Amino acid sequence: MTQSLSILCFGDSLTAGFYHHGLEYHPYAKKLYECLQAAFPTAEFMIEVDGAAGDLVTSPPGSFLSRIQGKCVTKKYDWVIVLGGTNDLGYGNNPDKIYAALQGCWNVVLATGGKVLALTVPECAADSAILDQRRAELNSYILSHQAEQFYAFDLKSKIPYRSATLVFRDGIFDDGLHLTPAGYDLMGSVVGAHLINL
């Protein structure tokens, strides 16, 4: 890994670290930074967070594409970690449409020469077979996507809800969708461990 690395954590409220009804924020980028610094103590890591609560990947009305274009036109990032689709799925948007919109965002980064780490959409407390099916379909698209400089990470498998114990849920999930500070730290740790090995 290079001595200096710039990383953009990009997405919605889960990237922003939203918890306590949005009164407080604890981005996973904090723990990500700690993990990377511990693994490469002589390297310099510059991590930015751009998480917009409630934003959608699909446009209109989502502004994912315009936001990531705005970030990448002014600065070249070595890595952009993208998590999107949670809100789109909540609105019932088609996984094919969400995937196409995500590709547009990924391609903005790839065109600059940067690398993309795309995260799968985690589970939530909502008990809906249709939602589960659409999430699984979208995540399958993300994990099977192939492009040079593109990588995917199955975040969903690392932060389970349905198969988790009540103790895990209470410690990790704040409101059934967003995470607690401990949950965001777990997210930063698993993303960091994956990034270190790439």
Backbone as numpy.savetxt, mean C-alpha at the origin, in Angstrom:
# Nx Ny Nz CAx CAy CAz Cx Cy Cz
22.22 -2.80 -2.09 21.38 -1.61 -2.09 22.26 -0.37 -2.09
21.83 0.66 -2.80 22.63 1.87 -2.93 22.76 2.59 -1.59
23.70 3.50 -1.52 23.95 4.22 -0.28 22.85 5.22 0.05
22.16 5.69 -0.96 21.07 6.65 -0.75 19.85 6.18 -1.55
18.71 6.10 -0.89 17.52 5.56 -1.53 16.30 6.42 -1.19
15.58 6.82 -2.22 14.36 7.60 -2.00 13.14 6.71 -2.25
12.22 6.74 -1.30 11.04 5.88 -1.35 9.79 6.72 -1.13
8.78 6.46 -1.94 7.47 7.10 -1.77 6.46 6.03 -1.40
5.82 6.20 -0.25 4.72 5.33 0.16 3.44 6.02 -0.30
2.75 5.43 -1.24 1.63 6.10 -1.92 0.34 5.29 -1.79
-0.74 6.00 -1.50 -2.02 5.30 -1.40 -3.12 6.12 -0.77
-3.92 5.43 0.05 -5.07 6.07 0.69 -4.87 6.14 2.20
-5.93 5.97 2.97 -5.84 6.11 4.42 -4.94 5.06 5.07
-4.86 3.87 4.48 -4.00 2.83 5.04 -2.52 3.19 4.89
-2.20 3.97 3.89 -0.83 4.47 3.72 -0.58 5.65 4.65
-1.61 6.47 4.83 -1.48 7.65 5.69 -1.34 7.27 7.16
-1.82 6.07 7.52 -1.75 5.64 8.92 -2.95 6.08 9.74
-4.08 6.24 9.08 -5.34 6.70 9.67 -5.78 5.77 10.81
-6.05 6.36 11.98 -6.69 5.61 13.07 -7.37 6.60 14.01
-8.10 6.07 15.00 -8.83 6.91 15.95 -9.74 7.90 15.21
-10.52 7.36 14.26 -11.47 8.14 13.45 -10.80 9.26 12.65
-9.54 9.10 12.36 -8.84 10.12 11.59 -8.30 11.26 12.42
-8.43 11.14 13.74 -7.89 12.18 14.62 -6.38 12.04 14.79
-5.88 10.84 14.52 -4.45 10.59 14.64 -3.96 9.75 13.46
-2.67 9.87 13.18 -2.06 9.14 12.06 -0.75 8.52 12.51
-0.51 7.31 12.04 0.73 6.59 12.35 1.14 5.80 11.10
1.77 6.45 10.14 2.10 5.78 8.86 3.02 4.58 9.04
2.78 3.55 8.25 3.65 2.36 8.28 5.07 2.72 7.87
5.24 3.86 7.21 6.56 4.31 6.75 7.53 4.47 7.92
7.02 4.76 9.11 7.90 4.93 10.27 8.65 3.63 10.57
7.90 2.54 10.66 8.53 1.25 10.94 9.34 0.76 9.74
8.87 1.07 8.54 9.61 0.71 7.33 11.00 1.33 7.37
11.07 2.60 7.73 12.35 3.30 7.82 13.26 2.62 8.84
12.71 2.28 10.00 13.50 1.62 11.05 14.07 0.28 10.56
13.24 -0.48 9.85 13.68 -1.78 9.34 14.81 -1.64 8.33
14.63 -0.70 7.41 15.65 -0.50 6.38 16.95 0.02 6.98
16.83 0.94 7.94 18.02 1.52 8.55 18.78 0.48 9.36
18.03 -0.43 10.01 18.67 -1.49 10.78 19.39 -2.48 9.87
18.82 -2.73 8.71 19.42 -3.68 7.77 20.61 -3.09 7.03
20.54 -1.79 6.78 21.62 -1.10 6.03 22.01 0.18 6.79
22.73 0.03 7.90 23.02 1.17 8.79 23.84 2.29 8.16
24.58 2.00 7.10 25.39 3.06 6.49 24.66 3.76 5.35
23.49 3.27 4.99 22.73 3.87 3.89 21.83 5.00 4.40
21.46 5.86 3.48 20.57 6.97 3.81 19.23 6.74 3.11
18.16 6.73 3.88 16.82 6.50 3.34 15.96 7.74 3.50
15.39 8.17 2.40 14.47 9.31 2.41 13.09 8.78 2.02
12.20 8.73 3.00 10.88 8.16 2.77 9.81 9.23 2.89
9.01 9.36 1.85 7.88 10.29 1.85 6.58 9.49 1.91
5.57 10.11 2.49 4.24 9.49 2.58 3.23 10.37 1.87
2.49 9.78 0.95 1.39 10.47 0.28 0.17 9.56 0.33
-0.59 9.69 1.41 -1.80 8.90 1.59 -2.99 9.81 1.75
-3.98 9.67 0.88 -5.17 10.51 0.91 -6.38 9.67 1.33
-6.89 9.94 2.52 -8.02 9.19 3.05 -9.23 9.29 2.12
-9.82 8.15 1.81 -11.02 8.12 0.99 -10.79 8.14 -0.50
-9.54 8.32 -0.94 -9.29 8.44 -2.37 -9.46 7.10 -3.08
-9.82 7.19 -4.35 -10.03 6.01 -5.18 -8.99 5.95 -6.29
-8.71 4.73 -6.73 -7.81 4.52 -7.86 -8.51 4.89 -9.16
-9.77 4.46 -9.29 -10.54 4.70 -10.51 -10.95 6.16 -10.61
-10.80 6.70 -11.80 -11.10 8.12 -12.03 -12.00 8.28 -13.25
-13.04 9.19 -13.14 -13.43 9.89 -11.92 -14.15 8.95 -10.96
-14.24 9.30 -9.68 -13.82 10.54 -9.03 -12.44 10.47 -8.38
-11.79 9.31 -8.44 -10.51 9.16 -7.76 -9.40 10.02 -8.35
-8.42 10.36 -7.50 -7.32 11.22 -7.94 -5.96 10.55 -7.80
-5.95 9.20 -7.71 -4.68 8.49 -7.61 -3.73 8.85 -8.74
-4.23 8.80 -9.97 -3.37 9.03 -11.13 -2.79 10.44 -11.13
-3.63 11.44 -10.91 -3.15 12.82 -10.93 -2.19 13.08 -9.77
-2.44 12.44 -8.64 -1.55 12.62 -7.49 -0.17 12.02 -7.76
-0.14 10.81 -8.29 1.16 10.17 -8.52 1.90 10.84 -9.66
1.17 11.37 -10.63 1.81 12.15 -11.70 2.46 13.40 -11.12
1.76 14.05 -10.20 2.28 15.25 -9.57 3.54 14.98 -8.76
3.59 13.82 -8.09 4.78 13.48 -7.31 5.97 13.14 -8.22
5.70 12.37 -9.27 6.79 11.86 -10.11 7.30 12.87 -11.14
6.55 13.94 -11.36 7.01 14.95 -12.31 8.06 15.85 -11.68
8.04 15.94 -10.35 8.96 16.83 -9.66 10.15 16.11 -9.04
10.03 14.77 -8.90 11.10 14.02 -8.24 11.12 12.59 -8.75
12.33 12.03 -8.87 12.46 10.63 -9.26 12.71 9.80 -8.00
11.83 8.84 -7.79 11.96 7.95 -6.64 12.58 6.63 -7.07
13.41 6.08 -6.20 13.98 4.76 -6.48 12.90 3.68 -6.37
12.05 3.84 -5.36 10.94 2.91 -5.14 9.67 3.70 -4.84
8.56 3.22 -5.38 7.24 3.72 -4.99 6.41 2.52 -4.56
5.98 2.54 -3.31 5.16 1.46 -2.76 3.70 1.88 -2.87
2.93 1.15 -3.65 1.55 1.55 -3.96 0.55 0.59 -3.33
-0.35 1.16 -2.53 -1.48 0.40 -1.99 -2.76 1.15 -2.35
-3.56 0.55 -3.20 -4.81 1.19 -3.61 -5.85 0.16 -3.99
-7.11 0.57 -3.87 -8.21 -0.31 -4.25 -9.19 -0.58 -3.14
-8.79 -0.30 -1.90 -9.68 -0.56 -0.77 -11.00 0.19 -0.90
-10.91 1.49 -1.16 -12.12 2.30 -1.28 -12.91 1.97 -2.55
-12.19 1.67 -3.62 -12.85 1.29 -4.88 -13.71 0.04 -4.68
-13.15 -0.95 -3.97 -13.90 -2.16 -3.69 -15.10 -1.86 -2.81
-14.92 -0.95 -1.85 -16.01 -0.56 -0.98 -17.17 0.08 -1.72
-16.86 0.76 -2.81 -17.89 1.39 -3.63 -18.46 0.42 -4.67
-17.95 -0.80 -4.69 -18.47 -1.79 -5.62 -17.90 -1.73 -7.01
-16.77 -1.04 -7.16 -16.15 -0.94 -8.49 -15.61 -2.29 -8.96
-15.65 -2.49 -10.25 -15.22 -3.74 -10.86 -13.71 -3.94 -10.74
-13.26 -5.13 -10.32 -11.82 -5.38 -10.19 -11.04 -5.13 -11.47
-11.63 -5.43 -12.63 -10.95 -5.17 -13.90 -10.65 -3.68 -14.07
-11.63 -2.86 -13.70 -11.49 -1.41 -13.83 -10.44 -0.88 -12.84
-10.46 -1.42 -11.63 -9.50 -0.99 -10.61 -8.08 -1.38 -11.04
-7.94 -2.59 -11.54 -6.63 -3.08 -11.99 -6.09 -2.23 -13.13
-6.95 -1.88 -14.07 -6.53 -1.03 -15.19 -6.05 0.33 -14.69
-6.77 0.88 -13.70 -6.40 2.18 -13.14 -5.09 2.08 -12.36
-4.90 0.98 -11.64 -3.64 0.77 -10.93 -2.47 0.69 -11.90
-2.68 0.00 -13.01 -1.61 -0.09 -14.01 -1.19 1.29 -14.51
-2.17 2.17 -14.68 -1.87 3.53 -15.10 -0.96 4.23 -14.10
-1.23 4.01 -12.81 -0.41 4.62 -11.76 0.99 4.00 -11.73
1.03 2.68 -11.81 2.34 2.00 -11.81 3.20 2.46 -12.99
2.57 2.61 -14.13 3.31 2.98 -15.34 3.92 4.37 -15.26
3.28 5.26 -14.50 3.84 6.60 -14.30 5.21 6.47 -13.63
5.28 5.63 -12.62 6.54 5.42 -11.89 7.57 4.72 -12.78
7.14 3.66 -13.43 8.06 2.88 -14.26 8.66 3.71 -15.39
7.88 4.66 -15.89 8.36 5.52 -16.98 9.50 6.43 -16.54
9.61 6.68 -15.23 10.69 7.52 -14.71 11.95 6.71 -14.43
11.85 5.38 -14.54 12.98 4.53 -14.22 12.94 4.01 -12.80
11.91 4.39 -12.05 11.76 3.92 -10.69 11.17 2.52 -10.63
11.25 1.91 -9.46 10.69 0.58 -9.24 9.38 0.69 -8.47
8.48 -0.24 -8.74 7.18 -0.26 -8.06 7.08 -1.51 -7.20
6.63 -1.32 -5.97 6.22 -2.44 -5.12 4.73 -2.27 -4.87
3.93 -3.10 -5.50 2.47 -3.02 -5.36 2.01 -3.97 -4.26
1.18 -3.45 -3.36 0.68 -4.25 -2.25 -0.74 -4.71 -2.53
-1.06 -5.93 -2.10 -2.43 -6.40 -2.24 -3.31 -5.73 -1.19
-4.62 -5.75 -1.44 -5.59 -5.09 -0.56 -5.91 -6.01 0.62
-5.72 -5.52 1.85 -6.01 -6.35 3.03 -7.50 -6.58 3.23
-7.80 -7.58 4.06 -9.18 -7.85 4.44 -9.69 -6.78 5.40
-11.01 -6.79 5.59 -11.63 -5.91 6.58 -12.76 -6.67 7.26
-13.44 -6.02 8.19 -14.48 -6.69 8.97 -15.76 -6.92 8.19
-15.97 -6.18 7.12 -17.20 -6.30 6.34 -17.41 -7.74 5.87
-18.57 -8.30 6.21 -18.87 -9.68 5.87 -19.69 -9.72 4.59
-19.01 -9.80 3.47 -19.67 -9.77 2.16 -18.96 -10.72 1.21
-19.69 -11.71 0.74 -19.11 -12.68 -0.19 -18.70 -12.01 -1.49
-19.50 -11.05 -1.95 -19.18 -10.34 -3.19 -17.90 -9.52 -3.03
-17.80 -8.82 -1.89 -16.59 -8.03 -1.62 -15.37 -8.93 -1.55
-15.50 -10.06 -0.86 -14.38 -11.00 -0.76 -13.95 -11.50 -2.13
-14.93 -11.80 -2.96 -14.64 -12.31 -4.31 -13.93 -11.25 -5.15
-14.42 -10.02 -5.07 -13.81 -8.93 -5.84 -12.40 -8.61 -5.34
-12.22 -8.65 -4.03 -10.89 -8.40 -3.47 -9.91 -9.49 -3.94
-10.36 -10.73 -3.87 -9.51 -11.84 -4.30 -9.13 -11.72 -5.77
-10.09 -11.29 -6.59 -9.83 -11.12 -8.02 -8.82 -10.01 -8.26
-9.01 -8.88 -7.59 -8.08 -7.76 -7.74 -6.68 -8.15 -7.27
-6.61 -8.79 -6.11 -5.30 -9.18 -5.58 -4.59 -10.18 -6.49
-5.37 -11.05 -7.12 -4.79 -12.00 -8.07 -4.18 -11.26 -9.26
-4.87 -10.22 -9.72 -4.35 -9.40 -10.82 -3.03 -8.74 -10.41
-3.01 -8.19 -9.19 -1.81 -7.50 -8.71 -0.63 -8.46 -8.63
-0.86 -9.63 -8.05 0.23 -10.59 -7.83 0.74 -11.21 -9.13
-0.12 -11.30 -10.13 0.29 -11.93 -11.39 0.79 -10.94 -12.43
0.73 -9.63 -12.10 1.16 -8.61 -13.06 2.66 -8.73 -13.33
3.03 -8.61 -14.58 4.43 -8.73 -14.98 4.88 -7.46 -15.71
5.96 -6.88 -15.25 6.57 -5.73 -15.93 7.98 -5.57 -15.38
8.85 -5.03 -16.21 10.22 -4.78 -15.76 10.21 -3.73 -14.66
10.95 -3.98 -13.59 11.05 -3.07 -12.44 9.79 -3.09 -11.57
8.86 -4.02 -11.84 7.62 -4.12 -11.07 7.69 -5.34 -10.15
7.29 -5.13 -8.89 7.25 -6.20 -7.91 5.93 -6.11 -7.15
5.45 -7.25 -6.68 4.21 -7.27 -5.91 4.44 -8.00 -4.59
3.69 -7.59 -3.59 3.80 -8.20 -2.26 2.41 -8.45 -1.71
2.18 -9.66 -1.22 0.86 -10.04 -0.73 0.66 -9.59 0.72
0.34 -8.32 0.88 0.11 -7.76 2.21 -1.08 -8.43 2.89
-2.10 -8.76 2.12 -3.31 -9.37 2.68 -2.99 -10.61 3.51
-2.07 -11.43 3.03 -1.75 -12.67 3.73 -1.00 -12.41 5.04
-0.38 -11.25 5.16 0.40 -10.92 6.35 -0.43 -10.22 7.42
-1.56 -9.64 7.01 -2.43 -8.95 7.97 -3.84 -9.52 7.81
-4.05 -10.75 8.26 -5.36 -11.39 8.09 -6.39 -10.82 9.06
-7.64 -10.92 8.67 -8.73 -10.56 9.57 -9.58 -11.78 9.89
-10.08 -12.43 8.86 -11.00 -13.56 9.05 -10.36 -14.71 9.82
-9.15 -15.07 9.47 -8.49 -16.22 10.09 -7.74 -15.86 11.37
-7.73 -14.58 11.72 -6.95 -14.12 12.87 -7.69 -14.39 14.18
-6.92 -14.51 15.25 -7.51 -14.64 16.58 -8.09 -13.30 17.01
-8.97 -13.32 17.99 -9.54 -12.08 18.50 -8.46 -11.19 19.11
-7.47 -11.81 19.73 -6.37 -11.04 20.32 -5.61 -10.30 19.22
-5.35 -10.99 18.11 -4.65 -10.36 16.98 -5.48 -9.22 16.43
-6.76 -9.47 16.20 -7.65 -8.44 15.65 -7.68 -7.20 16.54
-7.85 -7.43 17.84 -7.94 -6.30 18.77 -6.65 -5.49 18.80
-5.52 -6.16 18.62 -4.25 -5.46 18.66 -3.88 -4.77 17.37
-4.36 -5.31 16.25 -3.92 -4.84 14.94 -4.94 -3.93 14.25
-6.23 -4.25 14.41 -7.27 -3.49 13.72 -7.92 -2.47 14.65
-8.05 -1.25 14.15 -8.62 -0.15 14.94 -10.14 -0.13 14.84
-10.66 -0.26 13.62 -12.10 -0.14 13.41 -12.64 -1.19 12.43
-11.89 -2.24 12.23 -12.31 -3.27 11.28 -11.83 -3.03 9.87
-11.27 -1.87 9.63 -10.72 -1.53 8.31 -9.32 -0.94 8.46
-9.25 0.15 9.23 -7.95 0.78 9.49 -7.24 0.05 10.62
-5.96 0.31 10.73 -5.14 -0.39 11.71 -4.84 0.47 12.91
-4.37 -0.16 13.97 -3.86 0.54 15.14 -2.40 0.91 14.85
-1.78 1.74 15.70 -0.35 1.98 15.51 0.46 0.68 15.47
0.09 -0.30 16.31 0.78 -1.59 16.28 0.55 -2.30 14.95
-0.65 -2.13 14.40 -0.96 -2.73 13.10 -0.16 -2.10 11.98
-0.04 -0.78 12.02 0.77 -0.11 10.99 2.25 -0.44 11.14
2.69 -0.65 12.39 4.07 -1.08 12.59 4.30 -2.47 12.02
3.32 -3.36 12.20 3.41 -4.69 11.60 3.49 -4.58 10.08
2.66 -3.72 9.53 2.66 -3.49 8.08 4.03 -3.01 7.61
4.59 -2.05 8.32 5.92 -1.54 7.97 7.00 -2.60 8.07
6.86 -3.47 9.06 7.85 -4.53 9.26 7.83 -5.56 8.14
6.61 -5.99 7.74 6.53 -7.03 6.71 6.88 -6.47 5.33
6.48 -5.22 5.08 6.86 -4.59 3.81 8.37 -4.37 3.77
8.92 -3.92 4.90 10.36 -3.70 4.97 11.15 -4.97 4.76
10.72 -6.06 5.40 11.42 -7.34 5.26 11.40 -7.81 3.81
10.29 -7.57 3.13 10.20 -7.96 1.72 11.10 -7.09 0.85
11.07 -5.79 1.11 11.86 -4.86 0.31 13.35 -5.12 0.46
13.77 -5.47 1.66 15.18 -5.75 1.92 15.70 -6.90 1.05
14.83 -7.84 0.75 15.23 -9.02 -0.01 15.12 -8.85 -1.52
14.65 -7.70 -1.97 14.52 -7.48 -3.42 15.83 -6.94 -4.01
